[in-house]
Amino acid sequence: MAVCQHFHTTESLSDSLNASALPERNDQKLTCVELFAGCGGLAAGLQLAGFEHSCMVESNPVACETLRRNFRQSRSGSHPLVLEQDVRTIQWGDSGEVALLAGGPPCQPFSFGGLAEGKRDSRDMWPEAVRAVRELRPRAFLFENVRGLLRPSFAEYLDGIVNRLAYAGGQRGHKAPLYNVAVVLVDAADYGVSQRRHRVFIGGVRADCGTLRPFPAPTHSFRRLVWEKWVSGTYWHRHAISSPESHTPTRIEQSILRKLRDTGLEPQEGAWGTCRDAFAGLGEPMHGSNPLRHELRRGARQYPGHAGSPVDSPAKALKAGAHGVPGGENVLVDSDHSVRYFTVREAARLQGLPDSFIPSGSWSEAMRQLGNAVPVQLAEVAGRWIRSCID
């Protein structure tokens, strides 16, 4: 899927995140304040991109417990402050120099699974994001939300958000925008995440601090996955499946396969990740509790319009709402057509979190946190994008 971008411009994991499971980060650190931090998916990716969190704000007590549990101390020795607080009660005046303000304002006002009432929804926190930019005047900001924000019915509201962010922090009566702003629609699967997760990033760079560049191009594709499954066979070899004849291409895969065979050209990008890729080495879920939270949970079933995720495809977007916890999604469909719920560990892997990352709370609370998270790989790409603009 192509990256969709819109620009509004002027002229111009901590030690508790398994270091072996995460790429090496840049040495130079830039201070980050994060709003609506959730369980820390965005934070983990931004840390990989070289940002150092000084503060994480989250109002949900269980999510705050997850943050404290998994972001105890950064490699430079600093300790992120976790504020268990409603962001509306915070005054940002004395926060010091901030390189990046980040966060994912609640998506329910704009999501397909929410009430879609936009600014009429009491959970709409975009005004607080704008206020934080105005008071902190960071060198850059990066906000994430659902693609429902791009609905035509919200076009006027989105334009208002972009305009207020562009002028946030400027002097009264100042006519030129203070920030260059871009709105970018991406699919996480195009960047190495084993999940089809369409998300919107709204990124901004202060005009006196850098130049806003285009969002990085996709690095992975469905075409490559089809090639590895049905042309080279490397997908099945990788998983020690000796008889792919027992598996058949889907209708969409058959269409792409015909085109690949017609051209004979091998796609050079990476392959979309699948559930089987993400869960490699985990084994079957266990009965009872275990340290990895890879525990079998019974009772999964599918509903019309809410089917599960086939094991040899990228997962559908993890859900945090009624359909996902505990509805007909967040469900794995195995090659024998049996279904079961994702375990907490599987959901964490689908979000790019290492096995050392343990969410707090019950199964439903943990799944809700993970369903709201930004995939780590995608957050790192977005973080490196912003960092390249302000370096």
GROMACS .gro file of C-alpha atoms in nm:
model
  391
    1MET     CA    1   0.000   0.000   0.000
    2ALA     CA    2   0.138   0.340  -0.092
    3VAL     CA    3   0.205   0.593   0.180
    4CYS     CA    4  -0.053   0.872   0.168
    5GLN     CA    5   0.082   1.209   0.282
    6HIS     CA    6  -0.056   1.559   0.321
    7PHE     CA    7   0.169   1.852   0.412
    8HIS     CA    8   0.095   2.186   0.574
    9THR     CA    9   0.425   2.373   0.553
   10THR     CA   10   0.591   2.711   0.572
   11GLU     CA   11   0.850   2.799   0.314
   12SER     CA   12   1.046   2.563   0.386
   13LEU     CA   13   1.265   0.016   2.603
   14SER     CA   14   1.448   0.064   2.870
   15ASP     CA   15   1.674  -0.207   3.016
   16SER     CA   16   1.366  -0.418   3.077
   17LEU     CA   17   1.316  -0.435   2.700
   18ASN     CA   18   1.535  -0.725   2.593
   19ALA     CA   19   1.836  -0.562   2.425
   20SER     CA   20   1.897  -0.870   2.210
   21ALA     CA   21   1.544  -0.845   2.071
   22LEU     CA   22   1.563  -0.479   1.973
   23PRO     CA   23   1.791  -0.304   1.720
   24GLU     CA   24   2.071  -0.083   1.850
   25ARG     CA   25   1.968   0.274   1.914
   26ASN     CA   26   2.143   0.595   1.820
   27ASP     CA   27   2.388   0.731   2.079
   28GLN     CA   28   2.269   1.091   2.084
   29LYS     CA   29   1.950   1.123   2.291
   30LEU     CA   30   1.675   1.377   2.244
   31THR     CA   31   1.425   1.445   2.522
   32CYS     CA   32   1.069   1.322   2.467
   33VAL     CA   33   0.744   1.388   2.655
   34GLU     CA   34   0.463   1.147   2.571
   35LEU     CA   35   0.090   1.195   2.628
   36PHE     CA   36  -0.167   0.913   2.635
   37ALA     CA   37   0.124   0.669   2.664
   38GLY     CA   38  -0.085   0.353   2.707
   39CYS     CA   39   0.131   0.046   2.765
   40GLY     CA   40   0.433   0.194   2.584
   41GLY     CA   41   0.441   0.065   2.224
   42LEU     CA   42   0.506   0.412   2.085
   43ALA     CA   43   0.759   0.482   2.359
   44ALA     CA   44   0.954   0.162   2.285
   45GLY     CA   45   0.982   0.252   1.917
   46LEU     CA   46   1.079   0.613   1.986
   47GLN     CA   47   1.352   0.495   2.221
   48LEU     CA   48   1.492   0.282   1.939
   49ALA     CA   49   1.490   0.593   1.721
   50GLY     CA   50   1.709   0.772   1.977
   51PHE     CA   51   1.458   0.963   2.189
   52GLU     CA   52   1.486   0.963   2.568
   53HIS     CA   53   1.160   0.987   2.760
   54SER     CA   54   1.161   1.227   3.051
   55CYS     CA   55   0.787   1.194   3.114
   56MET     CA   56   0.499   0.962   3.018
   57VAL     CA   57   0.142   1.067   3.094
   58GLU     CA   58  -0.135   0.807   3.119
   59SER     CA   59  -0.460   0.811   3.316
   60ASN     CA   60  -0.530   0.434   3.321
   61PRO     CA   61  -0.387   0.282   3.641
   62VAL     CA   62  -0.320  -0.063   3.492
   63ALA     CA   63  -0.141   0.086   3.191
   64CYS     CA   64   0.068   0.299   3.429
   65GLU     CA   65   0.164  -0.018   3.614
   66THR     CA   66   0.275  -0.167   3.281
   67LEU     CA   67   0.486   0.142   3.207
   68ARG     CA   68   0.654   0.137   3.549
   69ARG     CA   69   0.716  -0.235   3.515
   70ASN     CA   70   0.876  -0.220   3.172
   71PHE     CA   71   1.042   0.124   3.153
   72ARG     CA   72   1.231   0.124   3.481
   73GLN     CA   73   1.552   0.283   3.363
   74SER     CA   74   1.694   0.386   3.029
   75ARG     CA   75   2.042   0.296   2.910
   76SER     CA   76   2.168   0.646   2.985
   77GLY     CA   77   2.059   0.607   3.348
   78SER     CA   78   1.758   0.840   3.345
   79HIS     CA   79   1.429   0.728   3.496
   80PRO     CA   80   1.114   0.818   3.297
   81LEU     CA   81   0.854   0.986   3.515
   82VAL     CA   82   0.517   0.811   3.479
   83LEU     CA   83   0.239   1.055   3.561
   84GLU     CA   84  -0.085   0.870   3.641
   85GLN     CA   85  -0.292   1.176   3.569
   86ASP     CA   86  -0.559   1.326   3.346
   87VAL     CA   87  -0.367   1.530   3.089
   88ARG     CA   88  -0.623   1.809   3.125
   89THR     CA   89  -0.493   1.879   3.476
   90ILE     CA   90  -0.129   1.931   3.375
   91GLN     CA   91   0.035   2.270   3.327
   92TRP     CA   92   0.336   2.239   3.099
   93GLY     CA   93   0.506   2.570   3.167
   94ASP     CA   94   0.801   2.438   3.371
   95SER     CA   95   0.883   2.127   3.167
   96GLY     CA   96   1.208   2.257   3.020
   97GLU     CA   97   1.345   2.199   2.670
   98VAL     CA   98   1.160   1.922   2.483
   99ALA     CA   99   1.281   1.779   2.152
  100LEU     CA  100   0.970   1.571   2.082
  101LEU     CA  101   0.613   1.574   2.208
  102ALA     CA  102   0.443   1.247   2.117
  103GLY     CA  103   0.129   1.050   2.190
  104GLY     CA  104  -0.185   0.883   2.066
  105PRO     CA  105  -0.496   1.082   2.160
  106PRO     CA  106  -0.793   0.849   2.230
  107CYS     CA  107  -0.919   0.712   1.900
  108GLN     CA  108  -1.280   0.628   1.996
  109PRO     CA  109  -1.425   0.958   1.870
  110PHE     CA  110  -1.299   0.871   1.520
  111SER     CA  111  -1.271   0.490   1.509
  112PHE     CA  112  -1.498   0.260   1.310
  113GLY     CA  113  -1.570   0.070   1.630
  114GLY     CA  114  -1.646   0.382   1.837
  115LEU     CA  115  -1.935   0.624   1.831
  116ALA     CA  116  -1.765   0.842   1.568
  117GLU     CA  117  -1.894   1.162   1.728
  118GLY     CA  118  -1.567   1.349   1.674
  119LYS     CA  119  -1.538   1.670   1.870
  120ARG     CA  120  -1.876   1.607   2.036
  121ASP     CA  121  -1.723   1.306   2.213
  122SER     CA  122  -1.597   1.386   2.564
  123ARG     CA  123  -1.297   1.160   2.493
  124ASP     CA  124  -1.170   1.391   2.217
  125MET     CA  125  -0.828   1.496   2.347
  126TRP     CA  126  -0.693   1.674   2.041
  127PRO     CA  127  -0.747   2.011   2.213
  128GLU     CA  128  -0.512   1.888   2.488
  129ALA     CA  129  -0.251   1.779   2.233
  130VAL     CA  130  -0.267   2.127   2.077
  131ARG     CA  131  -0.241   2.292   2.421
  132ALA     CA  132   0.066   2.084   2.507
  133VAL     CA  133   0.235   2.190   2.182
  134ARG     CA  134   0.146   2.553   2.250
  135GLU     CA  135   0.285   2.548   2.606
  136LEU     CA  136   0.590   2.324   2.550
  137ARG     CA  137   0.693   2.453   2.205
  138PRO     CA  138   0.883   2.129   2.131
  139ARG     CA  139   1.122   2.108   1.839
  140ALA     CA  140   0.886   1.849   1.688
  141PHE     CA  141   0.568   1.656   1.763
  142LEU     CA  142   0.435   1.317   1.653
  143PHE     CA  143   0.076   1.206   1.713
  144GLU     CA  144  -0.086   0.877   1.610
  145ASN     CA  145  -0.451   0.793   1.550
  146VAL     CA  146  -0.687   0.566   1.356
  147ARG     CA  147  -0.755   0.613   0.985
  148GLY     CA  148  -1.116   0.696   1.074
  149LEU     CA  149  -0.981   1.045   1.141
  150LEU     CA  150  -0.954   1.078   0.761
  151ARG     CA  151  -1.325   1.018   0.701
  152PRO     CA  152  -1.482   1.287   0.484
  153SER     CA  153  -1.720   1.371   0.769
  154PHE     CA  154  -1.419   1.468   0.983
  155ALA     CA  155  -1.236   1.662   0.709
  156GLU     CA  156  -1.321   2.003   0.851
  157TYR     CA  157  -1.225   1.896   1.203
  158LEU     CA  158  -0.893   1.745   1.083
  159ASP     CA  159  -0.812   2.064   0.893
  160GLY     CA  160  -0.877   2.254   1.214
  161ILE     CA  161  -0.643   2.027   1.410
  162VAL     CA  162  -0.364   2.067   1.153
  163ASN     CA  163  -0.410   2.444   1.142
  164ARG     CA  164  -0.406   2.480   1.522
  165LEU     CA  165  -0.095   2.262   1.547
  166ALA     CA  166   0.078   2.464   1.276
  167TYR     CA  167   0.022   2.789   1.464
  168ALA     CA  168   0.051   2.650   1.820
  169GLY     CA  169   0.311   2.834   2.022
  170GLY     CA  170   0.337   3.133   1.790
  171GLN     CA  171   0.324   3.487   1.918
  172ARG     CA  172  -0.016   3.657   1.925
  173GLY     CA  173  -0.076   3.821   1.590
  174HIS     CA  174   0.202   3.621   1.421
  175LYS     CA  175   0.081   3.533   1.071
  176ALA     CA  176   0.331   3.265   0.964
  177PRO     CA  177   0.290   2.903   1.086
  178LEU     CA  178   0.537   2.804   1.356
  179TYR     CA  179   0.533   2.434   1.258
  180ASN     CA  180   0.547   2.246   0.929
  181VAL     CA  181   0.285   1.971   0.958
  182ALA     CA  182   0.225   1.648   0.765
  183VAL     CA  183  -0.064   1.400   0.784
  184VAL     CA  184   0.046   1.050   0.681
  185LEU     CA  185  -0.162   0.732   0.635
  186VAL     CA  186   0.037   0.406   0.659
  187ASP     CA  187  -0.018   0.031   0.689
  188ALA     CA  188   0.203  -0.124   0.958
  189ALA     CA  189   0.247  -0.442   0.750
  190ASP     CA  190   0.437  -0.234   0.493
  191TYR     CA  191   0.707  -0.172   0.756
  192GLY     CA  192   0.768  -0.524   0.886
  193VAL     CA  193   0.482  -0.560   1.137
  194SER     CA  194   0.296  -0.894   1.124
  195GLN     CA  195  -0.034  -0.709   1.130
  196ARG     CA  196  -0.253  -0.511   0.889
  197ARG     CA  197  -0.288  -0.196   1.094
  198HIS     CA  198  -0.378   0.128   0.914
  199ARG     CA  199  -0.281   0.431   1.115
  200VAL     CA  200  -0.251   0.806   1.073
  201PHE     CA  201   0.053   1.000   1.190
  202ILE     CA  202   0.040   1.376   1.230
  203GLY     CA  203   0.397   1.498   1.251
  204GLY     CA  204   0.527   1.849   1.285
  205VAL     CA  205   0.868   2.019   1.294
  206ARG     CA  206   0.926   2.371   1.423
  207ALA     CA  207   1.025   2.587   1.128
  208ASP     CA  208   1.342   2.712   1.302
  209CYS     CA  209   1.454   2.358   1.392
  210GLY     CA  210   1.452   2.166   1.066
  211THR     CA  211   1.275   2.068   0.747
  212LEU     CA  212   0.984   1.825   0.723
  213ARG     CA  213   1.073   1.545   0.485
  214PRO     CA  214   0.848   1.282   0.321
  215PHE     CA  215   0.762   0.979   0.534
  216PRO     CA  216   0.985   0.677   0.456
  217ALA     CA  217   0.868   0.454   0.173
  218PRO     CA  218   0.732   0.105   0.253
  219THR     CA  219   0.993  -0.168   0.299
  220HIS     CA  220   0.771  -0.481   0.287
  221SER     CA  221   0.495  -0.606   0.057
  222PHE     CA  222   0.223  -0.865   0.008
  223ARG     CA  223   0.372  -0.938  -0.336
  224ARG     CA  224   0.693  -1.059  -0.173
  225LEU     CA  225   0.499  -1.279   0.070
  226VAL     CA  226   0.313  -1.439  -0.222
  227TRP     CA  227   0.647  -1.495  -0.399
  228GLU     CA  228   0.799  -1.664  -0.093
  229LYS     CA  229   0.492  -1.882  -0.044
  230TRP     CA  230   0.408  -1.992  -0.397
  231VAL     CA  231   0.714  -1.929  -0.615
  232SER     CA  232   1.036  -1.979  -0.413
  233GLY     CA  233   0.877  -2.174  -0.127
  234THR     CA  234   1.113  -2.014   0.124
  235TYR     CA  235   0.821  -1.928   0.354
  236TRP     CA  236   0.737  -2.294   0.410
  237HIS     CA  237   1.104  -2.394   0.439
  238ARG     CA  238   1.154  -2.127   0.703
  239HIS     CA  239   0.883  -2.287   0.913
  240ALA     CA  240   0.989  -2.645   0.841
  241ILE     CA  241   0.664  -2.720   0.659
  242SER     CA  242   0.757  -2.984   0.404
  243SER     CA  243   0.420  -3.022   0.231
  244PRO     CA  244   0.281  -2.683   0.130
  245GLU     CA  245   0.052  -2.878  -0.105
  246SER     CA  246  -0.184  -2.905   0.189
  247HIS     CA  247  -0.211  -2.525   0.181
  248THR     CA  248  -0.374  -2.340  -0.107
  249PRO     CA  249  -0.341  -1.978  -0.220
  250THR     CA  250  -0.627  -1.748  -0.135
  251ARG     CA  251  -0.817  -1.581  -0.416
  252ILE     CA  252  -0.619  -1.258  -0.371
  253GLU     CA  253  -0.291  -1.452  -0.362
  254GLN     CA  254  -0.388  -1.632  -0.684
  255SER     CA  255  -0.444  -1.298  -0.858
  256ILE     CA  256  -0.105  -1.163  -0.748
  257LEU     CA  257   0.064  -1.494  -0.831
  258ARG     CA  258  -0.058  -1.479  -1.191
  259LYS     CA  259   0.091  -1.131  -1.230
  260LEU     CA  260   0.422  -1.239  -1.075
  261ARG     CA  261   0.445  -1.537  -1.308
  262ASP     CA  262   0.357  -1.321  -1.608
  263THR     CA  263   0.638  -1.077  -1.536
  264GLY     CA  264   0.885  -1.325  -1.389
  265LEU     CA  265   1.024  -1.042  -1.175
  266GLU     CA  266   1.111  -1.124  -0.814
  267PRO     CA  267   1.002  -0.851  -0.568
  268GLN     CA  268   1.309  -0.716  -0.389
  269GLU     CA  269   1.144  -0.573  -0.075
  270GLY     CA  270   1.081  -0.770   0.243
  271ALA     CA  271   0.777  -0.995   0.277
  272TRP     CA  272   0.479  -0.904   0.491
  273GLY     CA  273   0.506  -1.087   0.821
  274THR     CA  274   0.244  -1.345   0.914
  275CYS     CA  275   0.108  -1.474   1.243
  276ARG     CA  276   0.321  -1.784   1.198
  277ASP     CA  277   0.628  -1.562   1.155
  278ALA     CA  278   0.546  -1.360   1.467
  279PHE     CA  279   0.479  -1.666   1.684
  280ALA     CA  280   0.782  -1.869   1.575
  281GLY     CA  281   0.940  -2.054   1.867
  282LEU     CA  282   0.654  -1.992   2.111
  283GLY     CA  283   0.494  -2.333   2.080
  284GLU     CA  284   0.135  -2.406   2.171
  285PRO     CA  285  -0.033  -2.200   2.444
  286MET     CA  286  -0.012  -2.345   2.793
  287HIS     CA  287  -0.284  -2.430   3.039
  288GLY     CA  288  -0.258  -2.221   3.353
  289SER     CA  289  -0.036  -1.921   3.416
  290ASN     CA  290   0.323  -1.887   3.295
  291PRO     CA  291   0.582  -1.605   3.302
  292LEU     CA  292   0.546  -1.520   2.931
  293ARG     CA  293   0.165  -1.495   2.958
  294HIS     CA  294   0.134  -1.746   2.673
  295GLU     CA  295  -0.178  -1.900   2.824
  296LEU     CA  296  -0.462  -2.079   2.645
  297ARG     CA  297  -0.797  -1.904   2.673
  298ARG     CA  298  -1.101  -2.097   2.559
  299GLY     CA  299  -1.431  -1.980   2.415
  300ALA     CA  300  -1.316  -1.813   2.092
  301ARG     CA  301  -1.562  -1.800   1.805
  302GLN     CA  302  -1.614  -1.591   1.496
  303TYR     CA  303  -1.903  -1.365   1.406
  304PRO     CA  304  -2.039  -1.248   1.070
  305GLY     CA  305  -1.816  -0.960   0.968
  306HIS     CA  306  -1.571  -1.031   1.249
  307ALA     CA  307  -1.356  -1.322   1.136
  308GLY     CA  308  -1.025  -1.415   1.293
  309SER     CA  309  -0.674  -1.397   1.148
  310PRO     CA  310  -0.541  -1.687   0.933
  311VAL     CA  311  -0.211  -1.818   1.067
  312ASP     CA  312  -0.029  -1.775   0.735
  313SER     CA  313  -0.137  -1.414   0.680
  314PRO     CA  314  -0.066  -1.092   0.868
  315ALA     CA  315  -0.303  -1.056   1.163
  316LYS     CA  316  -0.597  -0.825   1.133
  317ALA     CA  317  -0.556  -0.513   1.345
  318LEU     CA  318  -0.565  -0.600   1.713
  319LYS     CA  319  -0.877  -0.457   1.873
  320ALA     CA  320  -0.920  -0.297   2.211
  321GLY     CA  321  -1.297  -0.248   2.193
  322ALA     CA  322  -1.607  -0.464   2.204
  323HIS     CA  323  -1.526  -0.672   1.894
  324GLY     CA  324  -1.175  -0.755   2.008
  325VAL     CA  325  -1.209  -0.806   2.382
  326PRO     CA  326  -1.364  -1.057   2.391
  327GLY     CA  327  -1.557  -1.052   2.062
  328GLY     CA  328  -1.502  -1.227   1.731
  329GLU     CA  329  -1.160  -1.080   1.658
  330ASN     CA  330  -0.821  -1.110   1.829
  331VAL     CA  331  -0.869  -1.470   1.719
  332LEU     CA  332  -0.623  -1.700   1.539
  333VAL     CA  333  -0.754  -1.928   1.262
  334ASP     CA  334  -0.516  -2.223   1.231
  335SER     CA  335  -0.448  -2.415   0.909
  336ASP     CA  336  -0.700  -2.682   1.019
  337HIS     CA  337  -0.965  -2.404   1.054
  338SER     CA  338  -0.974  -2.433   1.433
  339VAL     CA  339  -0.997  -2.102   1.620
  340ARG     CA  340  -0.867  -1.973   1.950
  341TYR     CA  341  -0.793  -1.639   2.110
  342PHE     CA  342  -0.450  -1.484   2.076
  343THR     CA  343  -0.256  -1.519   2.397
  344VAL     CA  344  -0.122  -1.204   2.561
  345ARG     CA  345   0.229  -1.300   2.448
  346GLU     CA  346   0.115  -1.349   2.088
  347ALA     CA  347  -0.059  -1.010   2.090
  348ALA     CA  348   0.259  -0.850   2.228
  349ARG     CA  349   0.464  -1.010   1.951
  350LEU     CA  350   0.218  -0.885   1.689
  351GLN     CA  351   0.289  -0.536   1.827
  352GLY     CA  352   0.666  -0.591   1.803
  353LEU     CA  353   0.725  -0.608   2.177
  354PRO     CA  354   0.997  -0.847   2.304
  355ASP     CA  355   0.920  -1.140   2.532
  356SER     CA  356   1.070  -0.949   2.827
  357PHE     CA  357   0.779  -0.702   2.801
  358ILE     CA  358   0.503  -0.816   3.039
  359PRO     CA  359   0.171  -0.623   3.039
  360SER     CA  360  -0.003  -0.586   3.376
  361GLY     CA  361  -0.362  -0.675   3.456
  362SER     CA  362  -0.605  -0.949   3.357
  363TRP     CA  363  -0.621  -1.103   3.009
  364SER     CA  364  -0.885  -0.855   2.895
  365GLU     CA  365  -0.696  -0.559   3.048
  366ALA     CA  366  -0.368  -0.668   2.890
  367MET     CA  367  -0.533  -0.725   2.552
  368ARG     CA  368  -0.701  -0.386   2.570
  369GLN     CA  369  -0.365  -0.219   2.636
  370LEU     CA  370  -0.198  -0.406   2.351
  371GLY     CA  371  -0.491  -0.337   2.117
  372ASN     CA  372  -0.442   0.036   2.176
  373ALA     CA  373  -0.064   0.027   2.128
  374VAL     CA  374   0.143   0.147   1.835
  375PRO     CA  375   0.354  -0.137   1.683
  376VAL     CA  376   0.714  -0.089   1.790
  377GLN     CA  377   0.860  -0.124   1.438
  378LEU     CA  378   0.623   0.137   1.299
  379ALA     CA  379   0.688   0.372   1.592
  380GLU     CA  380   1.062   0.341   1.529
  381VAL     CA  381   1.017   0.427   1.159
  382ALA     CA  382   0.807   0.730   1.251
  383GLY     CA  383   1.057   0.833   1.519
  384ARG     CA  384   1.351   0.810   1.280
  385TRP     CA  385   1.152   1.012   1.028
  386ILE     CA  386   1.099   1.295   1.278
  387ARG     CA  387   1.456   1.272   1.403
  388SER     CA  388   1.591   1.304   1.050
  389CYS     CA  389   1.386   1.621   1.011
  390ILE     CA  390   1.528   1.792   1.318
  391ASP     CA  391   1.888   1.667   1.314
   0.00000   0.00000   0.00000
